[in-house]
Amino acid sequence: MNYLKRLAAACGFLLVSAGLYFVYWSYNFHPVTFVFTSDGHGHILPERSWDEKDTPPLGGLGALSTFLTGLKEDYILTDSGDIFQGTPEGMLTEGRVVVELMNELGYRAAALGNHEFDYGQETLKNLEALASFPFLGSNIRLLDSEEQPDWVSPPFIIEEGDLSIGLIGAITQDMPKLTGRDNIEGLEFTDIISEVRTAAADLRKQGADIILLLSHAGYEDDLHIAEELSQELDIILGGHTHLVLDKPKIKKGVILGHPGCNFQYAGRLRAYYSHKRNRINAYKYRLYPLRTDLYPPDEEIEALINSSMGEAAEMLNEEIGQVTVDLPSSLYGNGRGHRELALGNWQTDIMRESLGVDFAFQNTGGIRTPLLKGPLKVRDIWKLSPFGNHLVEMTLTGQQVRRLLEESVSGGYSYLQVSGLNFVFNTALPEGMRVLNVIVVDDDGGKTEIDDEEEYRLVTNSFLAGGGDGYTVFTEGKDVVETEIIMRDLQISYIRENPEVYASVEGRKLNVNAH
């Protein structure tokens, strides 16, 4: 009997203690949930998964809608930029359908990404007027001015329960390398650290408890921002580099999250803020793969998508060929780093053959999606080559071609895929001295060493021809011909004539420092 009394007393003590702890926790720690996406690139429909072949289709805003409906708590839904450029749904509507769907889903804010500028500032202004949420970018300024464009919203505060959340946006300072000059005429992209520091201080003065930065600067830059602004920021939700950060990175107390790309994941960050300590005291972080077996697409969202595309849907769904083997892209599979891509070989071979020139060059970052084994539709080529670049023909000397390849292997933004030549390089050597030899390969497979004094005819895309991705050598070309051949249209025409799509890695480039 005494044993039972002691046991009952112990249980009672534990229940009272647990209750007191719950009261203490509820009183002292105030929760807020952030749901976040980034780099959707117009992928508003579910797609076959590259990494997990046997899984159901992944992603899309219909699946995201179902995920949001299942949440038990209130949330703040945000995006970190590049919302529409990359699919026919995004491009044919110049972003309109994506923004309308984001309105429907209840987004509260989005950082501007570099691809928001691809159709120029007037289109961006129209999207801002359509959006029910603000476009943020504190380091976007009118040239030689302290003012911001009227389509950029200032940092602001969201009141959520007992908390005031300050939101700031920032975009990469590499914009002059990442889009056409006309798209950013009259703008400058100022120092992120300075602008965010000022914005955070202003928000604190207005009573913000938590400061959240929506960053389209890339993971490494986000780490630097967290290092420099650890006293100003609490959370960075980032994008631009398409990183799937399964676990958050904590940098000097700043919580950093990245949710991948193409609306394939929804990030959820549940933060518990202590007014007594004036900081986030605890958090829960998770990325949710938006698998359609787990989150069946919302039928209303799917209907909105279908109605927005109209007759274009029939054109996009036309089957034009068959892919015989999986072909990875710059963003999936083995596309990262200084690697040769089978898709890059396929694209550049088509470019070179179409104009009958010596060489062809394509930036790896322009090869946006893989081509998976199976039926090939017009839609797939729109996603593979979404930017609408046209072919540009020019003449460079052999010495200039060497310099071009040096730019490619010396830390530039996007490695070149090539046709008509092979080259060997060593990334362990100093920049400017990494290319060891360059071999010209003719149509019959004959190989000769490149002649520095000889002039060679080549083709590239209009983005690179204008110095995009930092490739300055292209701007030195002679006898430049701006063709009207759109890369995407060329590829579709080629497939109609050659419906069996196959390519392989052939050893066109070799890094002797590769491990």
PDB file of C-alpha atoms in Angstrom, residues 92-240:
ATOM      1  CA  LEU A  92       4.682  32.172 -72.603  1.00  0.00           C
ATOM      2  CA  THR A  93       2.828  34.183 -69.959  1.00  0.00           C
ATOM      3  CA  GLU A  94       5.932  36.219 -69.003  1.00  0.00           C
ATOM      4  CA  GLY A  95       5.429  35.151 -65.406  1.00  0.00           C
ATOM      5  CA  ARG A  96       1.758  36.070 -65.143  1.00  0.00           C
ATOM      6  CA  VAL A  97       0.419  32.573 -64.422  1.00  0.00           C
ATOM      7  CA  VAL A  98       3.068  31.938 -61.741  1.00  0.00           C
ATOM      8  CA  VAL A  99       2.314  35.188 -59.935  1.00  0.00           C
ATOM      9  CA  GLU A 100      -1.427  34.537 -60.104  1.00  0.00           C
ATOM     10  CA  LEU A 101      -0.905  31.100 -58.540  1.00  0.00           C
ATOM     11  CA  MET A 102       1.362  32.541 -55.848  1.00  0.00           C
ATOM     12  CA  ASN A 103      -1.390  35.038 -55.067  1.00  0.00           C
ATOM     13  CA  GLU A 104      -3.818  32.149 -54.762  1.00  0.00           C
ATOM     14  CA  LEU A 105      -1.504  30.264 -52.393  1.00  0.00           C
ATOM     15  CA  GLY A 106      -1.044  33.266 -50.120  1.00  0.00           C
ATOM     16  CA  TYR A 107       2.613  34.178 -50.513  1.00  0.00           C
ATOM     17  CA  ARG A 108       3.517  37.056 -48.205  1.00  0.00           C
ATOM     18  CA  ALA A 109       6.795  38.184 -49.835  1.00  0.00           C
ATOM     19  CA  ALA A 110       9.349  37.253 -52.505  1.00  0.00           C
ATOM     20  CA  ALA A 111      12.908  38.337 -53.122  1.00  0.00           C
ATOM     21  CA  LEU A 112      13.683  39.301 -56.686  1.00  0.00           C
ATOM     22  CA  GLY A 113      15.985  36.882 -58.499  1.00  0.00           C
ATOM     23  CA  ASN A 114      18.216  37.493 -61.513  1.00  0.00           C
ATOM     24  CA  HIS A 115      15.816  35.757 -63.916  1.00  0.00           C
ATOM     25  CA  GLU A 116      12.978  38.103 -62.949  1.00  0.00           C
ATOM     26  CA  PHE A 117      14.818  40.594 -65.199  1.00  0.00           C
ATOM     27  CA  ASP A 118      14.945  38.369 -68.299  1.00  0.00           C
ATOM     28  CA  TYR A 119      11.997  40.089 -69.986  1.00  0.00           C
ATOM     29  CA  GLY A 120      13.018  43.593 -68.984  1.00  0.00           C
ATOM     30  CA  GLN A 121      11.930  46.055 -66.341  1.00  0.00           C
ATOM     31  CA  GLU A 122       8.535  46.822 -67.876  1.00  0.00           C
ATOM     32  CA  THR A 123       7.496  43.178 -67.544  1.00  0.00           C
ATOM     33  CA  LEU A 124       8.805  43.141 -63.998  1.00  0.00           C
ATOM     34  CA  LYS A 125       6.767  46.258 -63.236  1.00  0.00           C
ATOM     35  CA  ASN A 126       3.635  44.567 -64.614  1.00  0.00           C
ATOM     36  CA  LEU A 127       4.248  41.485 -62.458  1.00  0.00           C
ATOM     37  CA  GLU A 128       4.699  43.632 -59.374  1.00  0.00           C
ATOM     38  CA  ALA A 129       1.354  45.315 -60.062  1.00  0.00           C
ATOM     39  CA  LEU A 130      -0.289  41.896 -60.444  1.00  0.00           C
ATOM     40  CA  ALA A 131       1.238  40.406 -57.282  1.00  0.00           C
ATOM     41  CA  SER A 132      -0.636  40.601 -53.983  1.00  0.00           C
ATOM     42  CA  PHE A 133       2.705  40.259 -52.203  1.00  0.00           C
ATOM     43  CA  PRO A 134       5.746  42.590 -52.273  1.00  0.00           C
ATOM     44  CA  PHE A 135       8.869  42.090 -54.390  1.00  0.00           C
ATOM     45  CA  LEU A 136      11.907  42.735 -52.188  1.00  0.00           C
ATOM     46  CA  GLY A 137      15.463  43.720 -53.092  1.00  0.00           C
ATOM     47  CA  SER A 138      17.112  46.232 -50.781  1.00  0.00           C
ATOM     48  CA  ASN A 139      20.299  46.450 -52.858  1.00  0.00           C
ATOM     49  CA  ILE A 140      18.546  47.345 -56.137  1.00  0.00           C
ATOM     50  CA  ARG A 141      18.997  51.074 -56.771  1.00  0.00           C
ATOM     51  CA  LEU A 142      18.442  53.514 -59.568  1.00  0.00           C
ATOM     52  CA  LEU A 143      21.823  54.342 -61.075  1.00  0.00           C
ATOM     53  CA  ASP A 144      23.628  57.158 -59.228  1.00  0.00           C
ATOM     54  CA  SER A 145      20.723  57.532 -56.843  1.00  0.00           C
ATOM     55  CA  GLU A 146      19.648  56.494 -53.361  1.00  0.00           C
ATOM     56  CA  GLU A 147      16.183  55.720 -54.702  1.00  0.00           C
ATOM     57  CA  GLN A 148      14.781  52.310 -55.586  1.00  0.00           C
ATOM     58  CA  PRO A 149      12.619  51.481 -58.621  1.00  0.00           C
ATOM     59  CA  ASP A 150       8.912  51.749 -57.886  1.00  0.00           C
ATOM     60  CA  TRP A 151       8.489  48.018 -58.511  1.00  0.00           C
ATOM     61  CA  VAL A 152      10.735  47.158 -55.538  1.00  0.00           C
ATOM     62  CA  SER A 153       9.050  47.259 -52.125  1.00  0.00           C
ATOM     63  CA  PRO A 154      10.932  48.416 -49.032  1.00  0.00           C
ATOM     64  CA  PRO A 155      11.564  46.103 -46.062  1.00  0.00           C
ATOM     65  CA  PHE A 156       8.457  45.722 -43.916  1.00  0.00           C
ATOM     66  CA  ILE A 157       7.054  44.089 -40.798  1.00  0.00           C
ATOM     67  CA  ILE A 158       4.489  41.286 -40.520  1.00  0.00           C
ATOM     68  CA  GLU A 159       2.630  40.959 -37.232  1.00  0.00           C
ATOM     69  CA  GLU A 160       2.199  37.283 -36.430  1.00  0.00           C
ATOM     70  CA  GLY A 161       0.636  36.498 -33.055  1.00  0.00           C
ATOM     71  CA  ASP A 162       2.786  38.094 -30.360  1.00  0.00           C
ATOM     72  CA  LEU A 163       5.703  38.584 -32.760  1.00  0.00           C
ATOM     73  CA  SER A 164       6.807  41.270 -35.200  1.00  0.00           C
ATOM     74  CA  ILE A 165       8.691  39.784 -38.157  1.00  0.00           C
ATOM     75  CA  GLY A 166      10.886  42.089 -40.256  1.00  0.00           C
ATOM     76  CA  LEU A 167      11.440  41.015 -43.870  1.00  0.00           C
ATOM     77  CA  ILE A 168      14.273  42.163 -46.128  1.00  0.00           C
ATOM     78  CA  GLY A 169      15.233  41.043 -49.644  1.00  0.00           C
ATOM     79  CA  ALA A 170      18.598  41.014 -51.420  1.00  0.00           C
ATOM     80  CA  ILE A 171      19.809  39.961 -54.875  1.00  0.00           C
ATOM     81  CA  THR A 172      23.222  38.868 -56.119  1.00  0.00           C
ATOM     82  CA  GLN A 173      25.629  41.655 -57.001  1.00  0.00           C
ATOM     83  CA  ASP A 174      26.678  39.660 -60.100  1.00  0.00           C
ATOM     84  CA  MET A 175      23.679  40.900 -62.072  1.00  0.00           C
ATOM     85  CA  PRO A 176      25.732  42.520 -64.888  1.00  0.00           C
ATOM     86  CA  LYS A 177      27.084  39.035 -65.686  1.00  0.00           C
ATOM     87  CA  LEU A 178      23.748  37.271 -65.427  1.00  0.00           C
ATOM     88  CA  THR A 179      21.360  39.124 -67.694  1.00  0.00           C
ATOM     89  CA  GLY A 180      21.383  41.316 -70.771  1.00  0.00           C
ATOM     90  CA  ARG A 181      22.537  44.902 -70.366  1.00  0.00           C
ATOM     91  CA  ASP A 182      19.222  46.262 -71.613  1.00  0.00           C
ATOM     92  CA  ASN A 183      17.375  44.407 -68.853  1.00  0.00           C
ATOM     93  CA  ILE A 184      19.155  46.323 -66.083  1.00  0.00           C
ATOM     94  CA  GLU A 185      19.710  49.649 -67.799  1.00  0.00           C
ATOM     95  CA  GLY A 186      19.595  52.490 -65.288  1.00  0.00           C
ATOM     96  CA  LEU A 187      20.050  50.170 -62.306  1.00  0.00           C
ATOM     97  CA  GLU A 188      22.891  49.294 -59.978  1.00  0.00           C
ATOM     98  CA  PHE A 189      23.192  46.448 -57.517  1.00  0.00           C
ATOM     99  CA  THR A 190      24.810  47.755 -54.378  1.00  0.00           C
ATOM    100  CA  ASP A 191      26.635  46.111 -51.495  1.00  0.00           C
ATOM    101  CA  ILE A 192      24.382  43.569 -49.794  1.00  0.00           C
ATOM    102  CA  ILE A 193      26.053  43.809 -46.387  1.00  0.00           C
ATOM    103  CA  SER A 194      25.671  47.578 -46.171  1.00  0.00           C
ATOM    104  CA  GLU A 195      22.077  47.660 -47.431  1.00  0.00           C
ATOM    105  CA  VAL A 196      20.850  44.798 -45.235  1.00  0.00           C
ATOM    106  CA  ARG A 197      22.579  46.226 -42.160  1.00  0.00           C
ATOM    107  CA  THR A 198      20.791  49.540 -42.646  1.00  0.00           C
ATOM    108  CA  ALA A 199      17.446  47.869 -43.352  1.00  0.00           C
ATOM    109  CA  ALA A 200      17.734  45.609 -40.295  1.00  0.00           C
ATOM    110  CA  ALA A 201      18.506  48.557 -38.026  1.00  0.00           C
ATOM    111  CA  ASP A 202      15.443  50.404 -39.315  1.00  0.00           C
ATOM    112  CA  LEU A 203      13.224  47.371 -38.736  1.00  0.00           C
ATOM    113  CA  ARG A 204      14.543  46.955 -35.175  1.00  0.00           C
ATOM    114  CA  LYS A 205      13.671  50.575 -34.471  1.00  0.00           C
ATOM    115  CA  GLN A 206      10.149  49.838 -35.699  1.00  0.00           C
ATOM    116  CA  GLY A 207       9.889  46.991 -33.172  1.00  0.00           C
ATOM    117  CA  ALA A 208      10.802  43.896 -35.174  1.00  0.00           C
ATOM    118  CA  ASP A 209      11.547  40.888 -32.963  1.00  0.00           C
ATOM    119  CA  ILE A 210      12.841  38.579 -35.719  1.00  0.00           C
ATOM    120  CA  ILE A 211      14.678  39.762 -38.831  1.00  0.00           C
ATOM    121  CA  LEU A 212      14.369  37.475 -41.873  1.00  0.00           C
ATOM    122  CA  LEU A 213      16.456  37.984 -45.008  1.00  0.00           C
ATOM    123  CA  LEU A 214      15.131  36.538 -48.277  1.00  0.00           C
ATOM    124  CA  SER A 215      18.346  36.220 -50.263  1.00  0.00           C
ATOM    125  CA  HIS A 216      18.940  35.509 -53.929  1.00  0.00           C
ATOM    126  CA  ALA A 217      22.715  35.702 -53.596  1.00  0.00           C
ATOM    127  CA  GLY A 218      23.719  32.028 -53.368  1.00  0.00           C
ATOM    128  CA  TYR A 219      24.837  29.773 -50.549  1.00  0.00           C
ATOM    129  CA  GLU A 220      28.431  30.942 -50.190  1.00  0.00           C
ATOM    130  CA  ASP A 221      27.368  34.588 -50.175  1.00  0.00           C
ATOM    131  CA  ASP A 222      24.684  33.772 -47.626  1.00  0.00           C
ATOM    132  CA  LEU A 223      27.318  32.288 -45.322  1.00  0.00           C
ATOM    133  CA  HIS A 224      29.319  35.503 -45.666  1.00  0.00           C
ATOM    134  CA  ILE A 225      26.224  37.608 -44.963  1.00  0.00           C
ATOM    135  CA  ALA A 226      25.495  35.588 -41.829  1.00  0.00           C
ATOM    136  CA  GLU A 227      29.117  35.971 -40.710  1.00  0.00           C
ATOM    137  CA  GLU A 228      29.060  39.748 -41.169  1.00  0.00           C
ATOM    138  CA  LEU A 229      25.515  40.407 -39.938  1.00  0.00           C
ATOM    139  CA  SER A 230      25.113  37.929 -37.097  1.00  0.00           C
ATOM    140  CA  GLN A 231      24.003  40.730 -34.754  1.00  0.00           C
ATOM    141  CA  GLU A 232      21.442  42.055 -37.222  1.00  0.00           C
ATOM    142  CA  LEU A 233      19.853  38.903 -38.686  1.00  0.00           C
ATOM    143  CA  ASP A 234      18.085  35.907 -37.192  1.00  0.00           C
ATOM    144  CA  ILE A 235      17.192  33.896 -40.313  1.00  0.00           C
ATOM    145  CA  ILE A 236      18.345  33.756 -43.946  1.00  0.00           C
ATOM    146  CA  LEU A 237      16.143  31.853 -46.405  1.00  0.00           C
ATOM    147  CA  GLY A 238      18.186  31.708 -49.572  1.00  0.00           C
ATOM    148  CA  GLY A 239      18.258  30.660 -53.187  1.00  0.00           C
ATOM    149  CA  HIS A 240      20.089  31.150 -56.506  1.00  0.00           C
TER     150      HIS A 240
END
